[in-house]
Amino acid sequence: METTPRKEAPPRKASPSPRPDPTAPSDAEPTTPWDDGLIARRVNEGAPLEPPAAVEPRASTGAQVVTPLAYDGALRSRLDALRELVGLSRTRLDNKTLGEAGRVLDEAAARRRLSGQHTVVAIAGATGSGKSQLFNALAGVTISETGVRRPTTASPLACSWSDGAAGLIDRLGIPPRLRRRPAQNSVADGQLRGLVLVDLPDHDSAAVQHREQVDRVLALVDAVIWVVDPEKYADAVLHERYLRPMAGHAEIMFVVLNQTDRLPGEATDQVLDDLRRLLDEDGIALGEHGEPGAVVLALSALTGDGVGDLREALGEFVAERGAAARRISADVDAAGMGLRPVYAARKRTGLSEEARDEFSARLADAIGATAAGEAAERAWLRNAGRACGTPWLRLYRWYQDRSEPPTGRLSLRAQTDEEATARQRVEQAVRTVADRASAGLPSPWAQAVREAAVRGAQGLPEALDEMAARAGLPPGRPPRPGWWPAAVLVQAAMTILQIVGGLWLVAQIVGVMEPNLGVPVLLMVAGIAGGPLVEWSCRMAARGPARRYGLDAERRLREAAAGCGRARVLDPVAAELLRYREVREQYGRVMGVGATRR
């Protein structure tokens, strides 16, 4: 392949340099004009030479006054909410999930401490798109190397149109030897004052370190100019790796179709329309008809056609001094959308009163509250029968209890089986309430709710047994109502009538008294019939108090079971749900939503 010999550039005159600083680092910028071998190689050798680029002067030893960036109230509120959100979530979410949110907070804090009068704009593009040529056209001087050798741009270059941007460029990791100043042009300087333009390596470079530098710097700049060419404007790498993920950053994005001089006739409009279509498919809002969004332009950096439009749009963009805040706001939006799966519930969450009552009822059934109430009722009735029954019947029952073996006591095996069944009921109740409480929650919070319920269930059966022992039936017999002594006296009177009538008949039989069967028989019949009648009346009268006594015993057990379950399971679960509601509210503030659905 035949090549045209290069023309040697005329020698440059050394510019006055400041006094050398012995404390300066080894990679400090040279004191002579930049001539380190990265001077642009022009493909068209007949083109006139441009004036040399000025090396950015070293910062003075005195303190430089820099006005820090100020965020508005809405953005500050969102950042505070994101910081609170991350703090509340650290014990529930892993560092990988919260990593992007933490990075956004760190970068927002770092950017806020730096100059608010400068806007850092990166020029990014694929190999051969002409981004370095556009960089030089905007600077008005050859700064970035252009040519046929690939990759041409090996490291990011920075060009600042005004002083005070050293901190911003340091943040990008660009060394002083790669910092430049534009050509002396009063019109351009005034139009682009405050701009820091960064030329990036090719995002599709074969060198991995070049792509890594692109990704690193793109995460730090305030805005980006994407330079595409007619051949690779629809490149899948560009759209899938960069444009589509950055769709939410449309307001700080310029998309420039370069090399329009290669397109004949109306082909430029056709390619531009197709580019807009692809951007719309990527979800990038286009700034048309006064609406906020990405600016799409067509130009030729080689001929200069359209560069003035870009410079004018870029000047207005920089003059607004709002790109940095919009970039941080878009980063917060992106971080919030990334966290949506771990904060946004699928439906209304929480424990209803019905679920709480059902859990308490399950625990009460596990400790046998209903059976205990029924047993208390039977005990009351039995005590009433013993107190108001006929002496003969009471004597018979006493003899029967003495003579017959006990059949109502449970064997050791039956007690063990009953305890195992009760434990299973408690575990089932805990699982049910945990499933209901975690229903609809994002996975991390649902897991936290279930873990809280499981921790509370440890030792719950033993605690229920202890509570049941304390809240169960009091020792001794059930209390007696006030009418029981009167009933006992009446029953005693009936017994006396039977005894008197019987003795009277015996006396008549042995001849001690004159025969007269009417009165003694009447006394005996009255005593014999009156005793069971009094006992039956007492039993009927005792049903109401016995029922109330049993219900009171059942209520005490249910309240004890509910209190134990609430303290050990429901309260920890409610605490987790409350924490989720707090982070959900903070997430709503992060996403700019005033009220969130709980």
Coordinates of C-alpha atoms in Angstrom, one line a residue:
M1 CA 0.0 0.0 0.0
E2 CA 1.5 3.3 -1.1
T3 CA 1.5 6.0 1.5
T4 CA 2.1 9.7 1.2
P5 CA 5.1 11.0 3.2
R6 CA 4.2 13.2 6.2
K7 CA 5.0 16.8 6.1
E8 CA 7.0 17.9 9.1
A9 CA 5.4 20.5 11.2
P10 CA 7.3 23.8 11.7
P11 CA 9.1 24.0 15.0
R12 CA 7.2 25.6 17.8
K13 CA 8.4 28.3 20.0
A14 CA 8.7 27.7 23.7
S15 CA 6.2 29.6 25.7
P16 CA 7.1 31.2 29.0
S17 CA 6.9 28.6 31.8
P18 CA 6.5 29.1 35.5
R19 CA 9.2 28.5 37.9
P20 CA 9.7 24.7 38.4
D21 CA 8.2 23.2 41.5
P22 CA 10.5 20.7 43.2
T23 CA 7.5 19.1 45.0
A24 CA 5.5 18.5 41.8
P25 CA 4.8 14.8 40.9
S26 CA 6.8 13.1 38.3
D27 CA 3.8 13.0 35.9
A28 CA 3.3 16.8 36.0
E29 CA 2.6 18.6 32.8
P30 CA 5.6 19.8 30.8
T31 CA 6.5 23.5 30.8
T32 CA 6.8 23.5 27.0
P33 CA 3.8 23.3 24.6
W34 CA 2.4 19.9 24.3
D35 CA 4.4 17.8 21.8
D36 CA 4.4 14.2 23.2
G37 CA 3.7 12.3 20.0
L38 CA -0.1 12.5 20.3
I39 CA -0.3 15.5 17.9
A40 CA -3.1 14.8 15.4
R41 CA -2.1 13.0 12.2
R42 CA -4.2 14.5 9.4
V43 CA -5.3 12.1 6.7
N44 CA -5.5 15.1 4.3
E45 CA -1.9 16.2 4.2
G46 CA -2.8 19.3 2.3
A47 CA -4.8 20.8 5.1
P48 CA -3.4 23.9 6.8
L49 CA -1.8 23.4 10.2
E50 CA -3.9 24.6 13.1
P51 CA -2.6 26.6 16.1
P52 CA -1.2 24.4 18.9
A53 CA -3.3 23.5 21.9
A54 CA -2.6 25.2 25.1
V55 CA -1.6 23.1 28.0
E56 CA -3.8 23.8 31.1
P57 CA -1.7 25.8 33.5
R58 CA -0.8 24.3 36.9
A59 CA -3.0 25.4 39.7
S60 CA -1.6 28.2 41.7
T61 CA -0.4 27.6 45.2
G62 CA -3.0 29.9 46.6
A63 CA -6.5 28.5 47.5
Q64 CA -8.7 28.7 44.4
V65 CA -12.3 29.9 45.1
V66 CA -14.7 27.3 43.7
T67 CA -18.5 27.6 44.1
P68 CA -19.7 24.2 45.1
L69 CA -22.7 22.7 43.4
A70 CA -26.1 23.3 45.1
Y71 CA -29.0 20.8 44.7
D72 CA -32.6 22.0 44.9
G73 CA -34.9 21.0 47.7
A74 CA -36.6 18.2 45.7
L75 CA -33.3 16.5 44.9
R76 CA -32.0 17.0 48.4
S77 CA -35.1 15.4 49.7
R78 CA -34.8 12.4 47.4
L79 CA -31.1 11.9 48.3
D80 CA -32.0 12.1 52.0
A81 CA -34.7 9.5 51.4
L82 CA -32.3 7.3 49.5
R83 CA -29.8 7.5 52.3
E84 CA -32.4 6.7 54.9
L85 CA -33.7 3.8 52.7
V86 CA -30.2 2.3 52.4
G87 CA -29.7 2.6 56.2
L88 CA -33.0 0.9 57.0
S89 CA -32.4 -1.9 54.5
R90 CA -28.8 -2.9 55.4
T91 CA -29.9 -5.6 57.8
R92 CA -32.4 -7.0 55.2
L93 CA -30.7 -6.6 51.9
D94 CA -27.2 -7.6 50.8
N95 CA -24.5 -5.2 49.8
K96 CA -24.8 -6.2 46.1
T97 CA -28.4 -5.1 46.0
L98 CA -27.7 -1.8 47.7
G99 CA -24.4 -1.3 45.8
E100 CA -25.8 1.0 43.1
A101 CA -27.7 3.1 45.5
G102 CA -24.6 3.5 47.7
R103 CA -22.6 4.5 44.6
V104 CA -25.1 7.1 43.6
L105 CA -25.1 8.6 47.1
D106 CA -21.3 8.7 47.1
E107 CA -21.1 10.3 43.7
A108 CA -23.8 12.8 44.6
A109 CA -21.8 13.9 47.7
A110 CA -18.6 14.0 45.8
R111 CA -20.1 16.1 42.9
R112 CA -21.7 18.5 45.3
R113 CA -18.4 19.4 46.8
L114 CA -17.0 20.4 43.4
S115 CA -17.6 23.3 41.1
G116 CA -21.2 24.1 40.3
Q117 CA -20.2 26.6 37.6
H118 CA -18.8 23.9 35.3
T119 CA -20.4 21.2 33.3
V120 CA -18.5 18.1 32.4
V121 CA -19.5 16.7 29.0
A122 CA -18.0 13.5 27.6
I123 CA -17.8 12.8 23.8
A124 CA -18.3 9.1 23.3
G125 CA -18.5 7.0 20.1
A126 CA -17.5 4.0 18.2
T127 CA -14.3 3.4 16.3
G128 CA -14.2 5.6 13.2
S129 CA -17.2 7.7 14.2
G130 CA -15.2 10.9 14.2
K131 CA -15.7 11.9 17.8
S132 CA -12.1 13.1 18.2
Q133 CA -12.5 15.2 15.1
L134 CA -15.6 16.7 16.6
F135 CA -13.7 17.3 19.8
N136 CA -11.1 19.2 17.9
A137 CA -13.7 21.2 16.0
L138 CA -15.4 22.3 19.2
A139 CA -12.1 23.2 20.8
G140 CA -11.0 25.1 17.6
V141 CA -7.6 23.5 17.8
T142 CA -6.1 20.0 17.2
I143 CA -6.1 18.3 20.6
S144 CA -7.1 14.7 20.2
E145 CA -5.4 12.6 17.6
T146 CA -7.4 11.6 14.6
G147 CA -6.5 9.3 11.8
V148 CA -6.8 5.9 10.3
R149 CA -4.9 4.0 13.0
R150 CA -7.2 2.2 15.5
P151 CA -7.7 2.7 18.4
T152 CA -6.7 6.3 18.0
T153 CA -7.7 7.8 21.4
A154 CA -6.0 5.7 24.1
S155 CA -6.8 7.8 27.2
P156 CA -9.4 10.3 28.0
L157 CA -8.5 13.9 27.2
A158 CA -10.0 17.0 28.9
C159 CA -10.4 20.5 27.6
S160 CA -11.7 23.2 29.9
W161 CA -13.0 26.5 28.7
S162 CA -12.5 28.3 32.1
D163 CA -10.5 28.0 35.3
G164 CA -11.6 26.2 38.4
A165 CA -12.3 22.8 36.9
A166 CA -9.3 21.0 38.3
G167 CA -11.2 19.2 41.0
L168 CA -13.7 17.9 38.4
I169 CA -11.0 16.6 36.1
D170 CA -9.1 15.0 39.1
R171 CA -12.4 13.2 39.8
L172 CA -12.3 11.7 36.3
G173 CA -8.7 10.5 36.9
I174 CA -7.3 12.4 33.9
P175 CA -3.7 13.3 34.6
P176 CA -2.4 16.9 34.1
R177 CA -0.5 15.9 30.9
L178 CA -3.8 15.1 29.2
R179 CA -5.5 18.4 30.1
R180 CA -5.9 21.1 27.4
R181 CA -7.3 24.6 26.8
P182 CA -9.2 25.5 23.6
A183 CA -8.0 28.0 21.0
Q184 CA -8.2 31.6 22.0
N185 CA -11.6 32.7 20.6
S186 CA -13.5 35.3 22.5
V187 CA -16.9 34.3 20.9
A188 CA -16.4 30.5 21.6
D189 CA -15.0 31.2 25.0
G190 CA -18.0 33.2 26.0
Q191 CA -20.4 30.7 24.4
L192 CA -18.9 27.7 26.1
R193 CA -17.7 29.2 29.3
G194 CA -17.9 26.6 32.1
L195 CA -17.7 23.6 29.7
V196 CA -15.2 20.8 30.4
L197 CA -15.2 18.6 27.4
V198 CA -13.8 15.0 27.6
D199 CA -12.8 12.9 24.6
L200 CA -13.2 9.2 25.5
P201 CA -11.6 6.1 24.0
D202 CA -13.7 4.1 21.6
H203 CA -16.5 2.2 23.4
D204 CA -16.1 -0.7 21.0
S205 CA -12.3 -0.7 21.2
A206 CA -10.6 -4.1 21.0
A207 CA -8.6 -3.0 24.1
V208 CA -10.4 -4.0 27.3
Q209 CA -8.8 -1.2 29.3
H210 CA -10.2 1.3 26.8
R211 CA -13.8 0.1 27.3
E212 CA -13.3 0.1 31.1
Q213 CA -12.2 3.7 31.0
V214 CA -15.3 4.6 29.0
D215 CA -17.6 2.9 31.5
R216 CA -15.8 4.6 34.4
V217 CA -15.9 8.1 33.0
L218 CA -19.4 7.8 31.7
A219 CA -20.6 7.2 35.3
L220 CA -19.0 10.4 36.5
V221 CA -19.6 13.1 33.8
D222 CA -22.6 15.5 33.9
A223 CA -23.6 14.9 30.3
V224 CA -22.6 12.9 27.2
I225 CA -22.5 13.5 23.5
W226 CA -22.9 10.2 21.6
V227 CA -21.3 10.5 18.1
V228 CA -22.5 8.0 15.5
D229 CA -21.8 7.7 11.9
P230 CA -24.0 6.6 8.9
E231 CA -22.5 3.1 9.0
K232 CA -22.7 2.1 12.6
Y233 CA -25.6 4.3 14.1
A234 CA -27.7 1.2 14.5
D235 CA -24.9 -0.9 16.1
A236 CA -26.3 -3.3 18.7
V237 CA -23.4 -2.8 21.1
L238 CA -24.2 1.0 21.3
H239 CA -27.9 0.6 21.8
E240 CA -28.0 -2.5 24.1
R241 CA -25.0 -1.7 26.3
Y242 CA -25.2 2.1 26.5
L243 CA -28.2 3.9 25.1
R244 CA -30.9 1.6 26.4
P245 CA -29.6 1.4 29.9
M246 CA -29.2 5.2 29.9
A247 CA -32.7 5.9 28.6
G248 CA -33.5 7.7 31.8
H249 CA -30.7 10.1 31.2
A250 CA -32.1 11.5 28.0
E251 CA -32.1 15.1 29.3
I252 CA -28.3 15.1 29.6
M253 CA -27.7 13.4 26.3
F254 CA -26.8 14.6 22.9
V255 CA -26.9 12.2 19.9
V256 CA -24.9 13.5 17.0
L257 CA -24.9 12.0 13.5
N258 CA -21.5 12.8 12.2
Q259 CA -20.0 12.5 8.7
T260 CA -23.1 13.8 6.9
D261 CA -20.7 14.9 4.1
R262 CA -20.6 11.3 3.0
L263 CA -24.4 11.1 2.5
P264 CA -25.9 12.2 -0.8
G265 CA -29.0 14.3 -1.2
E266 CA -31.8 13.6 1.3
A267 CA -30.0 10.5 2.7
T268 CA -29.1 12.6 5.8
D269 CA -32.7 13.2 6.7
Q270 CA -33.6 9.5 6.1
V271 CA -30.7 8.3 8.4
L272 CA -31.6 10.9 11.0
D273 CA -35.3 9.7 11.0
D274 CA -34.2 6.1 11.4
L275 CA -31.8 7.1 14.2
R276 CA -34.7 8.9 16.0
R277 CA -36.8 5.7 15.5
L278 CA -34.1 3.6 17.1
L279 CA -33.8 6.0 20.0
D280 CA -37.5 5.9 20.6
E281 CA -37.3 2.1 20.6
D282 CA -34.6 2.4 23.2
G283 CA -37.0 4.4 25.4
I284 CA -35.0 7.6 25.0
A285 CA -37.2 10.7 25.1
L286 CA -36.3 13.1 22.3
G287 CA -36.2 16.8 23.1
E288 CA -38.5 18.0 20.4
H289 CA -41.2 20.7 20.4
G290 CA -39.8 22.2 23.6
E291 CA -40.1 18.9 25.6
P292 CA -37.2 17.7 27.7
G293 CA -35.2 14.9 26.2
A294 CA -32.1 14.1 24.2
V295 CA -30.9 16.5 21.5
V296 CA -30.5 14.9 18.1
L297 CA -28.3 16.7 15.5
A298 CA -26.6 16.0 12.2
L299 CA -23.3 17.5 11.3
S300 CA -19.9 17.0 9.6
A301 CA -17.0 17.6 11.9
L302 CA -14.7 17.5 8.8
T303 CA -16.4 20.3 6.8
G304 CA -17.8 22.1 9.9
D305 CA -21.4 21.9 8.6
G306 CA -23.7 21.8 11.7
V307 CA -20.9 22.2 14.2
G308 CA -22.2 25.7 15.0
D309 CA -25.6 24.3 15.8
L310 CA -24.1 21.9 18.2
R311 CA -21.9 24.6 19.8
E312 CA -25.0 26.8 20.2
A313 CA -27.0 24.0 21.8
L314 CA -24.1 23.0 24.0
G315 CA -23.6 26.6 25.0
E316 CA -27.3 26.9 26.1
F317 CA -27.0 23.6 27.9
V318 CA -23.9 24.6 29.8
A319 CA -25.3 28.1 30.6
E320 CA -28.3 26.5 32.5
R321 CA -25.9 25.0 35.1
G322 CA -28.4 22.2 35.7
A323 CA -26.8 19.2 34.0
A324 CA -25.1 17.9 37.1
A325 CA -28.3 18.0 39.2
R326 CA -30.2 16.4 36.3
R327 CA -27.6 13.7 36.1
I328 CA -27.8 12.9 39.8
S329 CA -31.6 12.9 39.6
A330 CA -31.5 10.5 36.7
D331 CA -29.0 8.3 38.6
V332 CA -31.4 8.3 41.6
D333 CA -34.2 7.3 39.2
A334 CA -32.2 4.4 37.8
A335 CA -31.1 3.2 41.3
G336 CA -34.7 3.4 42.4
M337 CA -36.0 1.4 39.5
G338 CA -33.3 -1.2 40.2
L339 CA -34.5 -1.5 43.8
R340 CA -38.2 -1.7 42.8
P341 CA -38.4 -5.5 43.0
V342 CA -37.2 -5.4 46.6
Y343 CA -39.5 -2.6 47.8
A344 CA -42.7 -2.7 45.6
A345 CA -45.4 -5.0 47.0
R346 CA -47.7 -6.8 44.6
K347 CA -50.7 -6.1 46.8
R348 CA -51.8 -4.7 50.1
T349 CA -49.7 -6.1 52.8
G350 CA -50.1 -6.5 56.6
L351 CA -52.1 -8.6 59.1
S352 CA -55.8 -8.2 59.3
E353 CA -57.7 -8.4 62.5
E354 CA -59.3 -11.6 61.2
A355 CA -55.9 -13.2 60.7
R356 CA -54.8 -12.1 64.2
D357 CA -58.0 -13.5 65.8
E358 CA -57.7 -16.7 63.9
F359 CA -54.0 -17.1 65.1
S360 CA -55.1 -16.5 68.7
A361 CA -58.0 -19.0 68.3
R362 CA -55.6 -21.6 67.0
L363 CA -53.3 -21.2 70.0
A364 CA -56.2 -21.4 72.4
D365 CA -57.4 -24.6 70.7
A366 CA -53.8 -26.0 71.0
I367 CA -53.9 -25.6 74.8
G368 CA -57.4 -26.9 75.0
A369 CA -59.2 -23.7 76.1
T370 CA -62.6 -25.0 75.0
A371 CA -62.1 -28.3 76.8
A372 CA -60.9 -26.5 79.9
G373 CA -64.1 -24.4 79.9
E374 CA -66.3 -27.4 79.5
A375 CA -64.4 -29.1 82.3
A376 CA -64.9 -26.1 84.6
E377 CA -68.6 -26.1 83.8
R378 CA -68.9 -29.8 84.7
A379 CA -67.0 -29.2 87.9
W380 CA -69.4 -26.5 88.9
L381 CA -72.4 -28.8 88.2
R382 CA -70.8 -31.7 90.0
N383 CA -70.1 -29.5 93.0
A384 CA -73.7 -28.4 92.9
G385 CA -74.9 -32.0 92.8
R386 CA -72.8 -32.9 95.8
A387 CA -74.0 -30.0 97.8
C388 CA -77.7 -30.2 97.0
G389 CA -78.2 -33.9 96.3
T390 CA -80.0 -36.3 98.5
P391 CA -77.8 -37.9 101.2
W392 CA -78.6 -41.4 99.9
L393 CA -77.5 -40.5 96.4
R394 CA -74.4 -38.8 97.6
L395 CA -73.5 -41.9 99.7
Y396 CA -74.1 -44.1 96.6
R397 CA -71.8 -41.9 94.4
W398 CA -69.1 -41.9 97.1
Y399 CA -69.2 -45.7 97.3
Q400 CA -69.2 -46.0 93.5
D401 CA -66.2 -43.8 93.3
R402 CA -64.4 -45.8 95.9
S403 CA -65.2 -49.2 94.5
E404 CA -64.7 -48.6 90.7
P405 CA -61.2 -48.0 89.2
P406 CA -60.6 -44.5 87.8
T407 CA -61.3 -44.4 84.1
G408 CA -61.0 -40.7 83.3
R409 CA -57.2 -40.4 83.8
L410 CA -55.0 -40.4 80.7
S411 CA -52.1 -42.8 80.4
L412 CA -48.5 -41.5 79.9
R413 CA -48.6 -42.4 76.3
A414 CA -51.9 -40.6 75.8
Q415 CA -50.5 -37.5 77.4
T416 CA -47.4 -37.6 75.2
D417 CA -49.5 -37.9 72.1
E418 CA -51.7 -35.0 73.2
E419 CA -48.6 -32.9 73.8
A420 CA -47.2 -33.8 70.3
T421 CA -50.6 -32.9 68.7
A422 CA -50.6 -29.5 70.6
R423 CA -47.1 -28.7 69.4
Q424 CA -48.1 -29.5 65.8
R425 CA -51.1 -27.2 66.2
V426 CA -48.9 -24.4 67.4
E427 CA -46.4 -24.8 64.6
Q428 CA -49.2 -24.9 62.1
A429 CA -50.7 -21.7 63.5
V430 CA -47.3 -19.9 63.3
R431 CA -46.8 -21.0 59.7
T432 CA -50.3 -19.9 58.7
V433 CA -49.9 -16.4 60.3
A434 CA -46.4 -16.0 58.8
D435 CA -47.7 -16.9 55.3
R436 CA -50.5 -14.4 55.6
A437 CA -48.2 -11.7 56.9
S438 CA -45.7 -12.2 54.2
A439 CA -48.2 -12.5 51.3
G440 CA -47.4 -10.0 48.6
L441 CA -44.2 -8.7 50.2
P442 CA -41.0 -8.6 48.2
S443 CA -38.8 -11.6 48.7
P444 CA -36.3 -10.1 51.3
W445 CA -39.0 -8.7 53.5
A446 CA -41.2 -11.8 53.2
Q447 CA -38.2 -13.8 54.3
A448 CA -37.6 -11.4 57.2
V449 CA -41.3 -11.8 58.4
R450 CA -41.1 -15.5 58.2
E451 CA -37.9 -15.6 60.2
A452 CA -39.3 -13.3 62.8
A453 CA -42.3 -15.7 63.2
V454 CA -40.0 -18.8 63.4
R455 CA -37.9 -17.1 66.1
G456 CA -41.0 -16.3 68.1
A457 CA -42.3 -19.9 67.8
Q458 CA -39.2 -21.3 69.5
G459 CA -40.4 -22.2 73.0
L460 CA -43.9 -21.1 72.3
P461 CA -45.6 -24.4 73.3
E462 CA -43.8 -24.4 76.7
A463 CA -44.7 -20.8 77.3
L464 CA -48.4 -21.6 76.5
D465 CA -48.4 -24.4 78.9
E466 CA -47.0 -22.2 81.6
M467 CA -49.5 -19.5 80.9
A468 CA -52.3 -22.0 80.9
A469 CA -51.2 -23.3 84.3
R470 CA -51.3 -19.8 85.7
A471 CA -54.5 -18.7 84.1
G472 CA -56.4 -22.0 84.5
L473 CA -58.9 -23.0 87.2
P474 CA -58.1 -21.9 90.7
P475 CA -57.3 -24.7 93.2
G476 CA -60.1 -26.2 95.2
R477 CA -63.7 -26.3 94.5
P478 CA -65.6 -23.8 92.5
P479 CA -67.3 -21.0 94.5
R480 CA -70.8 -21.6 95.7
P481 CA -73.7 -19.2 95.1
G482 CA -75.6 -17.6 98.1
W483 CA -78.7 -19.8 97.6
W484 CA -76.7 -23.1 98.2
P485 CA -77.0 -23.1 102.0
A486 CA -80.8 -22.7 101.8
A487 CA -81.0 -25.6 99.3
V488 CA -78.8 -27.7 101.7
L489 CA -81.2 -26.9 104.6
V490 CA -84.2 -27.8 102.5
Q491 CA -82.5 -31.1 101.4
A492 CA -81.7 -31.7 105.1
A493 CA -85.4 -31.1 106.0
M494 CA -86.5 -33.6 103.3
T495 CA -84.1 -36.2 104.8
I496 CA -85.4 -35.5 108.4
L497 CA -89.0 -36.0 107.1
Q498 CA -88.0 -39.4 105.7
I499 CA -86.3 -40.3 109.0
V500 CA -89.2 -39.2 111.1
G501 CA -91.8 -41.0 109.0
G502 CA -89.7 -44.1 109.0
L503 CA -89.2 -44.1 112.8
W504 CA -93.0 -43.4 113.3
L505 CA -93.8 -46.5 111.2
V506 CA -91.3 -48.6 113.1
A507 CA -92.8 -47.5 116.4
Q508 CA -96.3 -48.5 115.2
I509 CA -95.0 -51.8 114.1
V510 CA -93.4 -52.6 117.4
G511 CA -96.5 -51.4 119.2
V512 CA -95.0 -48.4 120.9
M513 CA -97.5 -46.1 119.2
E514 CA -101.0 -46.6 118.0
P515 CA -101.4 -47.7 114.5
N516 CA -101.9 -44.6 112.1
L517 CA -100.3 -45.1 108.7
G518 CA -101.5 -41.9 107.1
V519 CA -99.2 -39.4 108.8
P520 CA -95.9 -41.3 108.8
V521 CA -96.4 -42.5 105.2
L522 CA -97.2 -38.9 104.1
L523 CA -94.0 -37.7 105.8
M524 CA -91.9 -40.4 104.2
V525 CA -93.4 -39.8 100.7
A526 CA -92.9 -36.0 101.1
G527 CA -89.2 -36.6 102.1
I528 CA -88.6 -39.2 99.4
A529 CA -90.2 -37.1 96.6
G530 CA -88.9 -33.8 97.9
G531 CA -85.2 -34.7 98.0
P532 CA -84.9 -35.5 94.3
L533 CA -87.1 -32.5 93.5
V534 CA -84.8 -30.2 95.4
E535 CA -81.8 -31.7 93.8
W536 CA -83.3 -31.3 90.3
S537 CA -84.2 -27.7 91.0
C538 CA -80.7 -26.9 92.2
R539 CA -79.2 -28.5 89.1
M540 CA -81.5 -26.4 86.9
A541 CA -80.6 -23.3 88.9
A542 CA -76.9 -24.2 88.7
R543 CA -76.7 -24.4 84.9
G544 CA -76.5 -20.6 84.4
P545 CA -73.7 -20.0 86.9
A546 CA -71.9 -23.2 85.7
R547 CA -72.0 -22.0 82.2
R548 CA -70.7 -18.6 83.1
Y549 CA -68.0 -20.2 85.2
G550 CA -66.9 -22.4 82.3
L551 CA -66.9 -19.5 79.8
D552 CA -64.9 -17.4 82.3
A553 CA -62.3 -20.1 82.5
E554 CA -62.2 -20.5 78.7
R555 CA -61.9 -16.7 78.3
R556 CA -58.9 -16.5 80.7
L557 CA -57.1 -19.2 78.8
R558 CA -57.8 -17.6 75.4
E559 CA -56.6 -14.3 76.7
A560 CA -53.5 -15.9 78.0
A561 CA -52.8 -17.7 74.8
A562 CA -53.5 -14.5 72.8
G563 CA -51.1 -12.5 74.9
C564 CA -48.4 -15.1 74.7
G565 CA -48.8 -15.4 70.9
R566 CA -48.9 -11.7 70.5
A567 CA -45.7 -11.1 72.5
R568 CA -43.7 -13.9 70.9
V569 CA -45.0 -13.9 67.3
L570 CA -47.4 -11.2 66.3
D571 CA -45.4 -8.3 67.7
P572 CA -42.1 -9.3 66.0
V573 CA -44.0 -9.8 62.8
A574 CA -45.7 -6.4 63.2
A575 CA -42.3 -4.8 63.8
E576 CA -41.0 -6.3 60.5
L577 CA -44.1 -5.1 58.6
L578 CA -43.7 -1.6 60.2
R579 CA -40.1 -1.5 59.0
Y580 CA -41.2 -2.5 55.5
R581 CA -43.8 0.3 55.6
E582 CA -41.1 2.8 56.6
V583 CA -38.8 1.7 53.8
R584 CA -41.7 1.7 51.4
E585 CA -42.5 5.3 52.3
Q586 CA -38.8 6.3 51.9
Y587 CA -38.8 4.5 48.5
G588 CA -41.8 6.5 47.5
R589 CA -39.9 9.7 48.4
V590 CA -36.9 8.5 46.4
M591 CA -39.1 7.9 43.3
G592 CA -40.8 11.3 43.8
V593 CA -44.2 9.8 45.0
G594 CA -45.8 11.8 47.8
A595 CA -48.0 9.0 49.1
T596 CA -47.4 5.3 48.5
R597 CA -49.8 2.5 48.7
R598 CA -49.1 0.3 51.7

